[in-house]
């Protein structure tokens, strides 16, 4: 990008200031030229209410304060721009320079600049307040923090003292108490608290108000306290987890916000952290940039901004250089007529906006809290939303709680009826009868306590926090939390080539100079073209050193200027090393010029060229162009881009490269064919091909472009003919070493990988074949974007499932591809790095933006940022996504088993008991509750992804949360646990020789039952480490220290309870035989689990063919209208062959879900069914009454 001014324009003198308007008409707001525009300087700097503190800047050595500069924007104000003296005034007032920027060595500022020295004469310093400094209101909401005073010698110390740093104050984190309160405000915990209050109140009454036998401990209150302890544990664990997760997200956001930008310091372009940008810096703008600060546009080419996120303006806004705007305003100030509406002139660059087109520079006027984006961000701090999985589980938790409540109510009703029925024959005292009633009420409350799954939200939160932390280590920065879950079920990945599959370390390894000579590119191609070459390549191929020797001075200068001027890359320092910064392709070409052609520094080459106009790169036409004025008065257009597109527009080529004068020759048809074969050969060797051409014009603009106000690629196409071909470059970008294995892992995981590239089809096919993506022998298809986008919807749906390579693609092609895949039911992951990739990244289920090569717009659109731009990191992300989903399902499977068993056991034993007591008392059940909620969540939700996690296909979007296999294990284990505990309860005395009439012996039996039940849960937790039908439940157990530690705590806690918890738990220590029996019976859960896994899933599915359970997280399907086809058969969108294929039960066990087969109705039966469906009991009874009345009337009439 050239920093020179457009031809014919002179930079205004830095000492000049805008003229004072004649007769003060502009100060009074008089209308000029009938255009409706009023230039009013009296109101230009009036502080807005609430911003008075921005106008107070003590010890300010600059002409302006942050408040005056903020008046440029919000809304955009030409009045303030004129009152500040335009760009010249800003330069002088901020002590900077538009060409050389700030001094890299600046520390403190010498002297002061007065406001009156810069602004037009008579301009009030504070608007309607005149020159009286506004007084900030005390306790003003949103007030700025006090300015920092920097020690002497601090870089840019005075500047940052006056205008602040480009950092926003960190969002105040919630305290532990605030987080605890938020955690406690959960419906489940509130219900649990109500149970605790009732239980504690009843317990205290029983302890204090009821007589106890001698020697009996008064411990009835322990039950209520135990419930409260359970609540405290859940709240503490949840609070600490939320606190840790909030800290982690703050760290991730800091890393996400820290990026590099390009500024000019001491006349050199350098890359610095965005946090180091200061007011007065001159910053570069390029296509795809997300603007981090406010400023005024200096100069550039075709800058268009998308300010929709900042101002709500949906149209792209063209930026006008500040000097042009000031010149127009000066004419107005002098009473002259102007040809344009001043309100249409926009030199303002707003932070938060996106550069959609063009390149240029701007002067920074506001940073950090003083910028538009900073003020908006400070006013709007968003909270992390629940993920879809969290919402599903919250609904499920409510559903389970309702079922538990219903079971408790039913139990209470049954026990109450039983109690009331026995009252006439009950000889107990009223006090004892009251005690019995309280006991049955406590039993019912305990069922609710056990049924409420307070660990369910904890499990998913733990899994997500654990995954996001570990994913950061694997170079996946998660910006949207729900992507953690979704990515595990990705069915296809549409990947870019450059930088993702390849290393993005480009080097020019081959060049063909016209039809005269060449070097490199003589290797055998990996991908052979479909047709044999029609002509033989007669261009001599020599080593690169000899190639350079053959070139005369004019040709060398032509190649150097074409690459230096027609480029946006520049020289700069990276880690203390002088290198090129910018597009890797342009860096490779500039490196060739520097290392082999003897090029001067790029900035010097650009300064020597008189750049007239620039056509920025346009992905639609695949080229960019720069027009320069030659010393002889003619104009030359340099074009660089896709080689086959440029070759098609060339009619001549350079010849006689060693000559002292530039010579050209016509391109014959055979020459065109030969050069086309050269491009094909380069592409087959996995080289990226770039063409370079030029055309000379006698004048600029030429006749074809007369009247064109803005030169875009579309307009330039009118003169992009009759070009002269200079060279075809072959650029090598080696594959990343981990890519081939990563692609194999994707295929193993059932994830279909597609390569979407801007390169030509042969390069794309060669690289795709090298890394294992393109497999034509299995029916894979490669296609070019222009062909792809012309396909109809039906053709796309038939074609896309087999598409593996999309070459010469535009961003619109990528968007079409993503849309079609989603319509086919795929879960789509997309990688992107450019601004134009943003729509596809937003549309995809998971958007991966490149952390290194990606533009800021792409990063904003993405859900996950690949910090190393490496495809292998996507595989790690998929593994962690599956681990999150698996962790939640493991815990859900475990918890539902305990829920069903504990509630059923309590219900049956309490109803069967003479004393209305459950076999497991309230405190015992609360210990079980603690095991299945908090401990199991910690143990099962922290399993890292194992090596076999990619050995299965992804789940479908419609896959249920609880699968058939999970139901099989839940009910299978519940049957086993219920069988063991009920047999021990009802027949244990006879089988094991316990005396039911002896209280000590009976307590031993109850202790044995309690111990056995807990050991069943501990062994079943091991069982739940697997969700599939494989038998190795210990796989990867040594890698999860959480699981081992938590299980040791559970086992230790159970042993401790049995030996010392007698009073609270109403048990006493067991002997060795009883311990062996307890552990042995508990261990049955492991072989029983293996037996359940060996039962084929389709056997279970066949046993329940007509049962359709609608889970609470599923949305109700809309009712069918008359036009709907009841017999329409769903189509399997994953099958590329079937537009007509019918869906049947999958034979693949992994795909079986707990859903009934579809009932296919005939039209006749469907109509009858519709007529006789009972919509509800009330409606049915109403219909029967109407029928009866009608029949009665008919009978009477007869």
PDB file of N, CA, C and O in Angstrom, residues 272-306:
ATOM      1  N   UNK A 272       2.452  -3.940  16.543  1.00  0.00           N
ATOM      2  CA  UNK A 272       2.475  -3.791  18.003  1.00  0.00           C
ATOM      3  C   UNK A 272       1.203  -4.409  18.567  1.00  0.00           C
ATOM      4  O   UNK A 272       0.244  -4.687  17.834  1.00  0.00           O
ATOM      5  N   UNK A 273       1.198  -4.655  19.872  1.00  0.00           N
ATOM      6  CA  UNK A 273      -0.015  -5.134  20.529  1.00  0.00           C
ATOM      7  C   UNK A 273      -1.081  -4.050  20.469  1.00  0.00           C
ATOM      8  O   UNK A 273      -0.782  -2.858  20.561  1.00  0.00           O
ATOM      9  N   UNK A 274      -2.321  -4.469  20.326  1.00  0.00           N
ATOM     10  CA  UNK A 274      -3.418  -3.496  20.278  1.00  0.00           C
ATOM     11  C   UNK A 274      -3.491  -2.690  21.574  1.00  0.00           C
ATOM     12  O   UNK A 274      -3.965  -1.550  21.591  1.00  0.00           O
ATOM     13  N   UNK A 275      -2.985  -3.252  22.670  1.00  0.00           N
ATOM     14  CA  UNK A 275      -2.989  -2.540  23.951  1.00  0.00           C
ATOM     15  C   UNK A 275      -1.986  -1.392  23.973  1.00  0.00           C
ATOM     16  O   UNK A 275      -2.058  -0.534  24.843  1.00  0.00           O
ATOM     17  N   UNK A 276      -1.032  -1.384  23.026  1.00  0.00           N
ATOM     18  CA  UNK A 276       0.011  -0.359  23.010  1.00  0.00           C
ATOM     19  C   UNK A 276      -0.309   0.800  22.064  1.00  0.00           C
ATOM     20  O   UNK A 276       0.527   1.680  21.870  1.00  0.00           O
ATOM     21  N   UNK A 277      -1.505   0.802  21.461  1.00  0.00           N
ATOM     22  CA  UNK A 277      -1.887   1.894  20.559  1.00  0.00           C
ATOM     23  C   UNK A 277      -2.189   3.144  21.384  1.00  0.00           C
ATOM     24  O   UNK A 277      -2.829   3.070  22.436  1.00  0.00           O
ATOM     25  N   UNK A 278      -1.721   4.298  20.885  1.00  0.00           N
ATOM     26  CA  UNK A 278      -1.931   5.572  21.586  1.00  0.00           C
ATOM     27  C   UNK A 278      -2.680   6.554  20.699  1.00  0.00           C
ATOM     28  O   UNK A 278      -2.670   6.434  19.458  1.00  0.00           O
ATOM     29  N   UNK A 279      -3.309   7.537  21.342  1.00  0.00           N
ATOM     30  CA  UNK A 279      -3.881   8.659  20.593  1.00  0.00           C
ATOM     31  C   UNK A 279      -2.728   9.379  19.889  1.00  0.00           C
ATOM     32  O   UNK A 279      -1.703   9.676  20.496  1.00  0.00           O
ATOM     33  N   UNK A 280      -2.881   9.631  18.583  1.00  0.00           N
ATOM     34  CA  UNK A 280      -1.820  10.242  17.787  1.00  0.00           C
ATOM     35  C   UNK A 280      -1.096   9.247  16.899  1.00  0.00           C
ATOM     36  O   UNK A 280      -0.360   9.641  15.992  1.00  0.00           O
ATOM     37  N   UNK A 281      -1.303   7.936  17.139  1.00  0.00           N
ATOM     38  CA  UNK A 281      -0.699   6.925  16.274  1.00  0.00           C
ATOM     39  C   UNK A 281      -1.328   6.975  14.887  1.00  0.00           C
ATOM     40  O   UNK A 281      -2.523   7.305  14.739  1.00  0.00           O
ATOM     41  N   UNK A 282      -0.543   6.642  13.874  1.00  0.00           N
ATOM     42  CA  UNK A 282      -1.060   6.468  12.509  1.00  0.00           C
ATOM     43  C   UNK A 282      -1.139   4.965  12.269  1.00  0.00           C
ATOM     44  O   UNK A 282      -0.117   4.270  12.301  1.00  0.00           O
ATOM     45  N   UNK A 283      -2.352   4.466  12.046  1.00  0.00           N
ATOM     46  CA  UNK A 283      -2.578   3.022  11.961  1.00  0.00           C
ATOM     47  C   UNK A 283      -2.966   2.626  10.540  1.00  0.00           C
ATOM     48  O   UNK A 283      -3.683   3.353   9.853  1.00  0.00           O
ATOM     49  N   UNK A 284      -2.494   1.444  10.121  1.00  0.00           N
ATOM     50  CA  UNK A 284      -2.850   0.895   8.819  1.00  0.00           C
ATOM     51  C   UNK A 284      -4.236   0.268   8.868  1.00  0.00           C
ATOM     52  O   UNK A 284      -4.641  -0.320   9.879  1.00  0.00           O
ATOM     53  N   UNK A 285      -4.939   0.383   7.758  1.00  0.00           N
ATOM     54  CA  UNK A 285      -6.215  -0.301   7.579  1.00  0.00           C
ATOM     55  C   UNK A 285      -6.085  -1.258   6.392  1.00  0.00           C
ATOM     56  O   UNK A 285      -5.537  -0.885   5.367  1.00  0.00           O
ATOM     57  N   UNK A 286      -6.558  -2.491   6.545  1.00  0.00           N
ATOM     58  CA  UNK A 286      -6.608  -3.420   5.415  1.00  0.00           C
ATOM     59  C   UNK A 286      -7.909  -4.188   5.467  1.00  0.00           C
ATOM     60  O   UNK A 286      -8.560  -4.264   6.506  1.00  0.00           O
ATOM     61  N   UNK A 287      -8.264  -4.786   4.342  1.00  0.00           N
ATOM     62  CA  UNK A 287      -9.497  -5.567   4.241  1.00  0.00           C
ATOM     63  C   UNK A 287      -9.509  -6.641   5.318  1.00  0.00           C
ATOM     64  O   UNK A 287      -8.542  -7.381   5.485  1.00  0.00           O
ATOM     65  N   UNK A 288     -10.618  -6.733   6.045  1.00  0.00           N
ATOM     66  CA  UNK A 288     -10.757  -7.757   7.079  1.00  0.00           C
ATOM     67  C   UNK A 288     -10.431  -7.294   8.478  1.00  0.00           C
ATOM     68  O   UNK A 288     -10.667  -8.024   9.433  1.00  0.00           O
ATOM     69  N   UNK A 289      -9.898  -6.073   8.616  1.00  0.00           N
ATOM     70  CA  UNK A 289      -9.536  -5.592   9.952  1.00  0.00           C
ATOM     71  C   UNK A 289     -10.781  -5.238  10.763  1.00  0.00           C
ATOM     72  O   UNK A 289     -11.771  -4.732  10.216  1.00  0.00           O
ATOM     73  N   UNK A 290     -10.732  -5.516  12.051  1.00  0.00           N
ATOM     74  CA  UNK A 290     -11.736  -5.019  12.990  1.00  0.00           C
ATOM     75  C   UNK A 290     -11.091  -3.828  13.683  1.00  0.00           C
ATOM     76  O   UNK A 290     -10.078  -3.974  14.368  1.00  0.00           O
ATOM     77  N   UNK A 291     -11.649  -2.647  13.494  1.00  0.00           N
ATOM     78  CA  UNK A 291     -11.005  -1.416  13.963  1.00  0.00           C
ATOM     79  C   UNK A 291     -11.063  -1.357  15.490  1.00  0.00           C
ATOM     80  O   UNK A 291     -12.151  -1.409  16.064  1.00  0.00           O
ATOM     81  N   UNK A 292      -9.901  -1.232  16.169  1.00  0.00           N
ATOM     82  CA  UNK A 292      -9.911  -1.274  17.638  1.00  0.00           C
ATOM     83  C   UNK A 292     -10.059   0.084  18.313  1.00  0.00           C
ATOM     84  O   UNK A 292     -10.299   0.151  19.508  1.00  0.00           O
ATOM     85  N   UNK A 293      -9.883   1.194  17.542  1.00  0.00           N
ATOM     86  CA  UNK A 293      -9.882   2.541  18.133  1.00  0.00           C
ATOM     87  C   UNK A 293     -10.605   3.503  17.199  1.00  0.00           C
ATOM     88  O   UNK A 293     -10.870   3.183  16.043  1.00  0.00           O
ATOM     89  N   UNK A 294     -10.930   4.701  17.709  1.00  0.00           N
ATOM     90  CA  UNK A 294     -11.548   5.737  16.880  1.00  0.00           C
ATOM     91  C   UNK A 294     -10.467   6.554  16.178  1.00  0.00           C
ATOM     92  O   UNK A 294      -9.341   6.671  16.677  1.00  0.00           O
ATOM     93  N   UNK A 295     -10.833   7.145  15.050  1.00  0.00           N
ATOM     94  CA  UNK A 295      -9.849   7.985  14.373  1.00  0.00           C
ATOM     95  C   UNK A 295     -10.415   8.707  13.175  1.00  0.00           C
ATOM     96  O   UNK A 295     -11.623   8.672  12.902  1.00  0.00           O
ATOM     97  N   UNK A 296      -9.511   9.394  12.453  1.00  0.00           N
ATOM     98  CA  UNK A 296      -9.851  10.170  11.259  1.00  0.00           C
ATOM     99  C   UNK A 296      -9.045   9.606  10.085  1.00  0.00           C
ATOM    100  O   UNK A 296      -7.826   9.430  10.183  1.00  0.00           O
ATOM    101  N   UNK A 297      -9.739   9.331   8.983  1.00  0.00           N
ATOM    102  CA  UNK A 297      -9.131   8.727   7.797  1.00  0.00           C
ATOM    103  C   UNK A 297      -8.151   9.715   7.156  1.00  0.00           C
ATOM    104  O   UNK A 297      -8.500  10.856   6.859  1.00  0.00           O
ATOM    105  N   UNK A 298      -6.910   9.265   6.947  1.00  0.00           N
ATOM    106  CA  UNK A 298      -5.885  10.118   6.325  1.00  0.00           C
ATOM    107  C   UNK A 298      -5.937   9.965   4.812  1.00  0.00           C
ATOM    108  O   UNK A 298      -6.228  10.901   4.075  1.00  0.00           O
ATOM    109  N   UNK A 299      -5.614   8.763   4.326  1.00  0.00           N
ATOM    110  CA  UNK A 299      -5.639   8.522   2.878  1.00  0.00           C
ATOM    111  C   UNK A 299      -5.656   7.025   2.647  1.00  0.00           C
ATOM    112  O   UNK A 299      -5.384   6.238   3.547  1.00  0.00           O
ATOM    113  N   UNK A 300      -5.971   6.636   1.423  1.00  0.00           N
ATOM    114  CA  UNK A 300      -6.005   5.217   1.093  1.00  0.00           C
ATOM    115  C   UNK A 300      -6.743   4.981  -0.195  1.00  0.00           C
ATOM    116  O   UNK A 300      -6.947   5.900  -1.000  1.00  0.00           O
ATOM    117  N   UNK A 301      -7.142   3.754  -0.396  1.00  0.00           N
ATOM    118  CA  UNK A 301      -7.771   3.354  -1.650  1.00  0.00           C
ATOM    119  C   UNK A 301      -9.031   2.553  -1.373  1.00  0.00           C
ATOM    120  O   UNK A 301      -8.967   1.473  -0.768  1.00  0.00           O
ATOM    121  N   UNK A 302     -10.163   3.096  -1.771  1.00  0.00           N
ATOM    122  CA  UNK A 302     -11.455   2.388  -1.761  1.00  0.00           C
ATOM    123  C   UNK A 302     -11.789   1.807  -0.399  1.00  0.00           C
ATOM    124  O   UNK A 302     -12.235   0.667  -0.295  1.00  0.00           O
ATOM    125  N   UNK A 303     -11.597   2.567   0.662  1.00  0.00           N
ATOM    126  CA  UNK A 303     -11.942   2.081   2.004  1.00  0.00           C
ATOM    127  C   UNK A 303     -13.456   2.106   2.175  1.00  0.00           C
ATOM    128  O   UNK A 303     -14.090   3.149   2.034  1.00  0.00           O
ATOM    129  N   UNK A 304     -14.003   0.920   2.480  1.00  0.00           N
ATOM    130  CA  UNK A 304     -15.430   0.819   2.797  1.00  0.00           C
ATOM    131  C   UNK A 304     -15.568   0.086   4.119  1.00  0.00           C
ATOM    132  O   UNK A 304     -14.955  -0.965   4.325  1.00  0.00           O
ATOM    133  N   UNK A 305     -16.370   0.655   5.013  1.00  0.00           N
ATOM    134  CA  UNK A 305     -16.517   0.111   6.360  1.00  0.00           C
ATOM    135  C   UNK A 305     -17.927  -0.412   6.588  1.00  0.00           C
ATOM    136  O   UNK A 305     -18.908   0.191   6.136  1.00  0.00           O
ATOM    137  N   UNK A 306     -17.999  -1.532   7.311  1.00  0.00           N
ATOM    138  CA  UNK A 306     -19.272  -2.036   7.803  1.00  0.00           C
ATOM    139  C   UNK A 306     -19.386  -1.576   9.256  1.00  0.00           C
ATOM    140  O   UNK A 306     -18.699  -2.085  10.138  1.00  0.00           O
TER     141      UNK A 306
END
